[in-house]
Tab-separated table of C-alpha atoms in Angstrom:
chain	number	residue	atom	x	y	z
S	1251	UNK	CA	0.113	-0.095	-0.098
S	1252	UNK	CA	3.149	2.223	0.565
S	1253	UNK	CA	2.549	5.484	-1.873
S	1254	UNK	CA	-0.676	4.417	-2.652
S	1255	UNK	CA	-3.417	6.735	-2.108
S	1256	UNK	CA	-7.101	5.200	-2.097
S	1257	UNK	CA	-9.996	6.864	-2.100
S	1258	UNK	CA	-11.596	7.783	1.386
S	1259	UNK	CA	-14.561	6.872	2.722
S	1260	UNK	CA	-16.308	9.951	3.789
S	1261	UNK	CA	-18.894	8.480	5.896
S	1262	UNK	CA	-16.945	6.969	7.600
S	1263	UNK	CA	-15.018	8.564	10.935
S	1264	UNK	CA	-17.332	11.711	11.205
S	1265	UNK	CA	-15.344	13.211	8.316
S	1266	UNK	CA	-18.309	14.172	6.115
S	1267	UNK	CA	-20.248	15.631	8.845
S	1268	UNK	CA	-17.436	17.505	9.705
S	1269	UNK	CA	-16.569	19.305	6.418
S	1270	UNK	CA	-20.814	19.899	5.878
S	1271	UNK	CA	-20.803	21.867	9.450
S	1272	UNK	CA	-17.812	23.784	8.301
S	1273	UNK	CA	-18.880	24.561	5.359
S	1274	UNK	CA	-22.255	25.783	5.933
S	1275	UNK	CA	-20.714	27.830	8.596
S	1276	UNK	CA	-18.188	29.607	6.413
S	1277	UNK	CA	-20.479	29.724	3.889
S	1278	UNK	CA	-23.523	31.835	5.953
S	1279	UNK	CA	-20.840	33.665	7.885
S	1280	UNK	CA	-19.485	34.964	4.242
S	1281	UNK	CA	-22.963	35.151	2.732
S	1282	UNK	CA	-24.362	37.312	6.077
S	1283	UNK	CA	-21.379	39.165	6.094
S	1284	UNK	CA	-21.810	39.946	1.881
S	1285	UNK	CA	-25.696	40.889	2.024
S	1286	UNK	CA	-25.258	42.787	5.428
S	1287	UNK	CA	-22.536	45.090	4.113
S	1288	UNK	CA	-24.586	45.639	0.547
S	1289	UNK	CA	-27.819	46.543	2.217
S	1290	UNK	CA	-25.937	48.730	4.677
S	1291	UNK	CA	-24.090	50.525	1.905
S	1292	UNK	CA	-27.088	50.612	-0.026
S	1293	UNK	CA	-28.961	52.491	2.632
S	1294	UNK	CA	-25.979	54.679	2.734
S	1295	UNK	CA	-26.029	55.487	-0.755
S	1296	UNK	CA	-29.910	56.104	-0.637
S	1297	UNK	CA	-29.415	58.589	2.615
S	1298	UNK	CA	-26.846	60.431	0.864
S	1299	UNK	CA	-29.184	61.094	-2.291
S	1300	UNK	CA	-31.751	62.441	-0.373
X	113	UNK	CA	-0.648	52.555	10.662
X	114	UNK	CA	-2.632	55.863	11.586
X	115	UNK	CA	-2.690	57.025	7.814
X	116	UNK	CA	-5.448	54.060	7.240
X	117	UNK	CA	-7.255	54.493	10.359
X	118	UNK	CA	-8.742	57.196	7.755
X	119	UNK	CA	-12.201	55.538	7.329
X	120	UNK	CA	-12.391	57.115	4.000
X	121	UNK	CA	-8.787	56.405	2.902
X	122	UNK	CA	-9.649	52.655	4.446
X	123	UNK	CA	-13.303	52.271	2.383
X	124	UNK	CA	-10.891	53.395	-0.680
X	125	UNK	CA	-8.650	49.943	-0.299
X	126	UNK	CA	-11.212	47.691	1.288
X	127	UNK	CA	-13.674	48.262	-1.773
X	128	UNK	CA	-10.833	47.023	-3.755
X	129	UNK	CA	-9.666	44.665	-1.629
X	130	UNK	CA	-12.670	42.548	-0.673
X	131	UNK	CA	-13.660	40.737	-3.313
X	132	UNK	CA	-9.730	39.550	-4.022
X	133	UNK	CA	-8.848	38.559	-0.721
X	134	UNK	CA	-12.892	36.312	-0.963
X	135	UNK	CA	-11.722	34.875	-3.951
X	136	UNK	CA	-8.299	33.752	-3.101
X	137	UNK	CA	-9.881	32.368	0.282
X	138	UNK	CA	-12.319	30.688	-1.669
X	139	UNK	CA	-10.194	29.223	-3.843
X	140	UNK	CA	-7.414	28.272	-1.573
X	141	UNK	CA	-9.734	26.597	0.882
X	142	UNK	CA	-11.579	24.558	-2.061
X	143	UNK	CA	-7.907	23.629	-3.093
X	144	UNK	CA	-7.107	22.389	0.482
X	145	UNK	CA	-10.122	20.727	1.173
X	146	UNK	CA	-9.787	18.980	-2.061
X	147	UNK	CA	-6.705	17.644	-2.026
X	148	UNK	CA	-6.897	16.873	1.949
X	149	UNK	CA	-10.169	14.514	1.163
X	150	UNK	CA	-8.660	13.167	-1.934
X	151	UNK	CA	-5.429	13.522	-2.862
X	152	UNK	CA	-3.855	13.088	0.618
X	153	UNK	CA	-2.738	9.296	1.898
X	154	UNK	CA	-4.770	8.441	5.526
X	155	UNK	CA	-2.744	8.909	8.472
X	156	UNK	CA	-0.404	5.678	9.699
X	157	UNK	CA	-2.087	5.581	13.023
X	158	UNK	CA	-5.836	7.677	12.410
X	159	UNK	CA	-6.602	6.511	8.865
X	160	UNK	CA	-8.957	8.701	7.167
X	161	UNK	CA	-10.362	10.326	9.936
X	162	UNK	CA	-7.353	12.500	10.067
X	163	UNK	CA	-8.745	14.153	7.169
X	164	UNK	CA	-10.865	16.239	9.818
X	165	UNK	CA	-7.381	17.890	10.252
X	166	UNK	CA	-7.830	20.259	7.321
X	167	UNK	CA	-10.722	21.791	8.326
X	168	UNK	CA	-10.064	21.831	12.322
X	169	UNK	CA	-6.821	23.297	12.504
X	170	UNK	CA	-7.254	25.720	10.570
X	171	UNK	CA	-10.432	26.964	12.376
X	172	UNK	CA	-8.534	26.762	15.902
X	173	UNK	CA	-5.772	28.683	14.517
X	174	UNK	CA	-8.124	31.584	13.562
X	175	UNK	CA	-10.082	31.296	16.253
X	176	UNK	CA	-7.174	32.176	18.563
X	177	UNK	CA	-5.387	34.603	16.397
X	178	UNK	CA	-8.858	35.901	15.604
X	179	UNK	CA	-8.999	36.899	19.692
X	180	UNK	CA	-5.262	38.355	19.434
X	181	UNK	CA	-6.368	40.688	16.466
X	182	UNK	CA	-9.640	41.391	18.657
X	183	UNK	CA	-7.387	42.156	22.110
X	184	UNK	CA	-4.973	44.355	19.452
X	185	UNK	CA	-7.703	46.683	17.726
X	186	UNK	CA	-9.122	47.089	21.237
X	187	UNK	CA	-5.983	48.321	22.637
X	188	UNK	CA	-5.909	50.123	19.957
X	189	UNK	CA	-8.955	51.577	20.481
X	190	UNK	CA	-8.466	52.524	24.170
X	191	UNK	CA	-5.167	53.985	24.062
X	192	UNK	CA	-4.955	55.974	20.111
X	193	UNK	CA	-8.897	56.069	19.916
X	194	UNK	CA	-8.206	55.107	16.351
X	195	UNK	CA	-11.791	55.600	14.844
X	196	UNK	CA	-11.362	52.517	12.802
X	197	UNK	CA	-10.122	50.208	16.089
X	198	UNK	CA	-13.633	49.702	17.614
X	199	UNK	CA	-15.015	48.968	14.027
X	200	UNK	CA	-12.471	46.355	13.394
X	201	UNK	CA	-12.906	44.872	16.889
X	202	UNK	CA	-16.383	44.348	16.377
X	203	UNK	CA	-15.880	42.884	12.944
X	204	UNK	CA	-13.255	40.301	14.149
X	205	UNK	CA	-15.620	39.070	17.289
X	206	UNK	CA	-18.036	36.989	14.976
X	207	UNK	CA	-16.076	35.945	12.870
X	208	UNK	CA	-13.704	34.751	15.488
X	209	UNK	CA	-16.725	33.214	16.998
X	210	UNK	CA	-17.741	31.389	14.394
X	211	UNK	CA	-14.133	29.474	13.776
X	212	UNK	CA	-13.909	28.887	17.230
X	213	UNK	CA	-17.455	26.761	17.270
X	214	UNK	CA	-15.860	25.216	13.673
X	215	UNK	CA	-12.887	24.116	15.752
X	216	UNK	CA	-14.980	22.746	18.804
X	217	UNK	CA	-18.149	21.144	16.689
X	218	UNK	CA	-15.424	19.465	14.317
X	219	UNK	CA	-12.970	18.622	17.235
X	220	UNK	CA	-15.805	16.687	18.882
X	221	UNK	CA	-16.310	14.969	15.751
X	222	UNK	CA	-12.978	13.957	15.367
X	223	UNK	CA	-12.620	12.961	19.131
X	224	UNK	CA	-15.097	10.680	18.712
X	225	UNK	CA	-13.120	8.108	16.303
X	226	UNK	CA	-10.081	8.725	17.690
X	227	UNK	CA	-10.529	9.111	21.192
X	228	UNK	CA	-13.789	7.120	21.752
X	229	UNK	CA	-15.669	10.521	22.540
X	230	UNK	CA	-16.786	13.682	21.933
X	231	UNK	CA	-16.447	15.564	24.711
X	232	UNK	CA	-13.748	15.380	28.022
X	233	UNK	CA	-13.046	18.349	30.095
X	234	UNK	CA	-9.542	18.641	28.882
X	235	UNK	CA	-7.455	21.379	29.412
X	236	UNK	CA	-7.011	21.825	25.670
X	237	UNK	CA	-11.021	21.400	24.809
X	238	UNK	CA	-12.146	23.134	27.977
X	239	UNK	CA	-9.706	26.440	27.717
X	240	UNK	CA	-10.872	26.211	23.648
X	241	UNK	CA	-14.667	26.763	24.953
X	242	UNK	CA	-13.781	29.283	27.751
X	243	UNK	CA	-12.418	31.133	24.083
X	244	UNK	CA	-15.891	31.072	22.779
X	245	UNK	CA	-17.271	32.392	26.138
X	246	UNK	CA	-15.194	35.447	26.256
X	247	UNK	CA	-16.182	36.226	21.873
X	248	UNK	CA	-19.778	35.457	23.197
X	249	UNK	CA	-19.375	38.096	25.943
X	250	UNK	CA	-17.394	40.333	24.120
X	251	UNK	CA	-20.550	40.280	21.249
X	252	UNK	CA	-23.089	41.231	24.056
X	253	UNK	CA	-21.054	43.877	25.845
X	254	UNK	CA	-20.563	45.343	22.474
X	255	UNK	CA	-23.894	45.061	20.819
X	256	UNK	CA	-25.155	46.839	24.361
X	257	UNK	CA	-22.675	49.351	24.230
X	258	UNK	CA	-23.445	50.129	20.361
X	259	UNK	CA	-27.122	50.369	21.026
X	260	UNK	CA	-26.581	52.704	24.088
X	261	UNK	CA	-24.306	54.865	21.580
X	262	UNK	CA	-21.771	54.669	24.208
X	263	UNK	CA	-17.904	54.364	23.950
X	264	UNK	CA	-16.759	50.961	23.533
X	265	UNK	CA	-14.624	50.671	26.691
X	266	UNK	CA	-15.942	47.980	28.768
X	267	UNK	CA	-15.875	45.595	26.040
X	268	UNK	CA	-12.185	46.742	25.122
X	269	UNK	CA	-10.996	46.012	28.645
X	270	UNK	CA	-12.830	42.941	28.471
X	271	UNK	CA	-11.072	41.362	25.254
X	272	UNK	CA	-7.654	42.659	26.547
X	273	UNK	CA	-8.534	40.685	30.095
X	274	UNK	CA	-9.096	37.308	28.055
X	275	UNK	CA	-5.656	37.722	26.459
X	276	UNK	CA	-5.171	35.474	29.155
X	277	UNK	CA	-6.874	32.474	27.842
X	278	UNK	CA	-4.550	32.481	24.820
X	279	UNK	CA	-1.072	31.167	26.372
X	280	UNK	CA	-3.516	28.910	28.457
X	281	UNK	CA	-4.660	27.730	25.459
X	282	UNK	CA	-1.131	27.358	23.315
X	283	UNK	CA	0.509	25.699	26.161
X	284	UNK	CA	-2.669	23.539	27.985
X	285	UNK	CA	-0.829	20.683	26.169
X	286	UNK	CA	2.361	20.798	27.786
X	287	UNK	CA	1.135	22.058	31.421
X	288	UNK	CA	-1.505	19.395	31.511
X	289	UNK	CA	-1.854	15.800	30.977
X	290	UNK	CA	-4.228	15.955	28.747
X	291	UNK	CA	-6.147	13.652	25.797
X	292	UNK	CA	-5.243	16.345	23.196
X	293	UNK	CA	-1.844	16.080	21.120
X	294	UNK	CA	0.834	18.598	21.465
X	295	UNK	CA	1.513	20.797	18.502
X	296	UNK	CA	3.124	19.560	15.496
X	297	UNK	CA	4.019	22.831	13.185
X	298	UNK	CA	6.485	25.491	15.418
X	299	UNK	CA	5.918	28.516	13.837
X	300	UNK	CA	8.663	30.382	15.583
X	301	UNK	CA	11.272	27.565	14.429
X	302	UNK	CA	9.613	27.230	11.138
X	303	UNK	CA	9.503	23.649	11.577
X	304	UNK	CA	7.303	20.433	11.534
X	305	UNK	CA	6.673	17.113	12.398
X	306	UNK	CA	3.822	16.507	9.785
X	307	UNK	CA	4.941	14.438	6.413
X	308	UNK	CA	4.819	17.058	3.555
X	309	UNK	CA	1.880	15.042	1.583
X	310	UNK	CA	-0.109	15.903	4.532
X	311	UNK	CA	1.034	19.358	5.584
X	312	UNK	CA	0.700	21.333	1.592
X	313	UNK	CA	-3.314	20.315	1.896
X	314	UNK	CA	-2.932	21.796	5.483
X	315	UNK	CA	-1.187	24.814	4.992
X	316	UNK	CA	-3.692	25.670	1.680
X	317	UNK	CA	-6.628	25.546	4.014
X	318	UNK	CA	-5.076	27.617	6.892
X	319	UNK	CA	-4.411	30.201	4.061
X	320	UNK	CA	-7.474	29.772	2.184
X	321	UNK	CA	-9.215	30.371	6.043
X	322	UNK	CA	-7.452	33.430	6.935
X	323	UNK	CA	-8.183	34.972	3.411
X	324	UNK	CA	-11.929	34.155	4.264
X	325	UNK	CA	-11.885	35.322	7.854
X	326	UNK	CA	-9.925	38.664	6.447
X	327	UNK	CA	-13.286	39.020	3.494
X	328	UNK	CA	-15.690	38.391	6.190
X	329	UNK	CA	-14.113	41.217	8.075
X	330	UNK	CA	-13.336	43.649	5.579
X	331	UNK	CA	-17.145	43.210	4.982
X	332	UNK	CA	-18.052	43.556	8.204
X	333	UNK	CA	-16.144	46.810	8.661
X	334	UNK	CA	-17.474	48.430	5.581
X	335	UNK	CA	-21.153	47.275	6.855
X	336	UNK	CA	-20.511	48.804	10.053
X	337	UNK	CA	-19.229	52.247	8.123
X	338	UNK	CA	-21.925	52.698	6.098
X	339	UNK	CA	-24.146	52.339	8.450
X	340	UNK	CA	-22.587	55.187	10.631
X	341	UNK	CA	-22.425	57.072	7.476
X	342	UNK	CA	-26.378	56.552	7.763
X	343	UNK	CA	-26.916	57.403	11.518
X	344	UNK	CA	-24.781	60.531	11.225
X	345	UNK	CA	-27.011	62.188	8.298
X	346	UNK	CA	-30.691	61.198	10.684
X	347	UNK	CA	-29.162	62.696	13.222
X	348	UNK	CA	-28.144	65.971	11.139
X	349	UNK	CA	-31.253	65.936	9.724
X	350	UNK	CA	-33.267	65.669	12.879
X	351	UNK	CA	-31.049	68.745	14.438
X	352	UNK	CA	-31.771	70.775	11.452
X	353	UNK	CA	-35.626	69.781	11.465
X	354	UNK	CA	-35.594	70.535	15.578
């Protein structure tokens, strides 16, 4: 087996749940930061025009 | 540093940097996790469960590193009253808390197949949990200060007091007998006891997570600065009408 890379079983050893939770957390955080930034900058632009 | 404490100058740089940093973060994280899952070999002792390291270790480093940044920003706000320092601290806190939570959850999932338990009141695990509570305490206190419109002094002091937990996290595996393994990478000596086939995806993930952390902080800072502008205009308008 030395040097041979086998395809891992993602369900075994909790690998898949760990990756899924991490990615959900990271993407959720990125989306929240992006949407809150976009909405706040839009509001600031509207208030500047008034 | 003082030059960039000007919000207008900061925004000019942040508008250009945000998409670059976010895209770099996504690309490096995708590459690190893909190689970690499909192209790196299993560990000779832990087997495939070692692949959890590629999400757990970067999250742990950023949870602790994020707190250090939070404390530096808080100290800057207290000492020099930089207009951006409090905003930076408030932007760092939710990202740091989220990365610490990811570290704790992925660590629990790694602990079950490796140690036979999700959780144990071990020094490293407990000090990381304390770090999460410090972040949550900072978030609650700074939200309350922001609501009252006061200065962020109490939350900045809390952030500085909490720094005592960082060396405890770092040296917990040396000071106490713990289930958690000792450190395998030394940043100070630039050395590692991890095989290159496992180290490459780990470093890619660390770089990717770091850029994503920076992108989140930049976006939150931009959101808070925009909100400040709206609030200032509303106040001026109310004063003019009064």
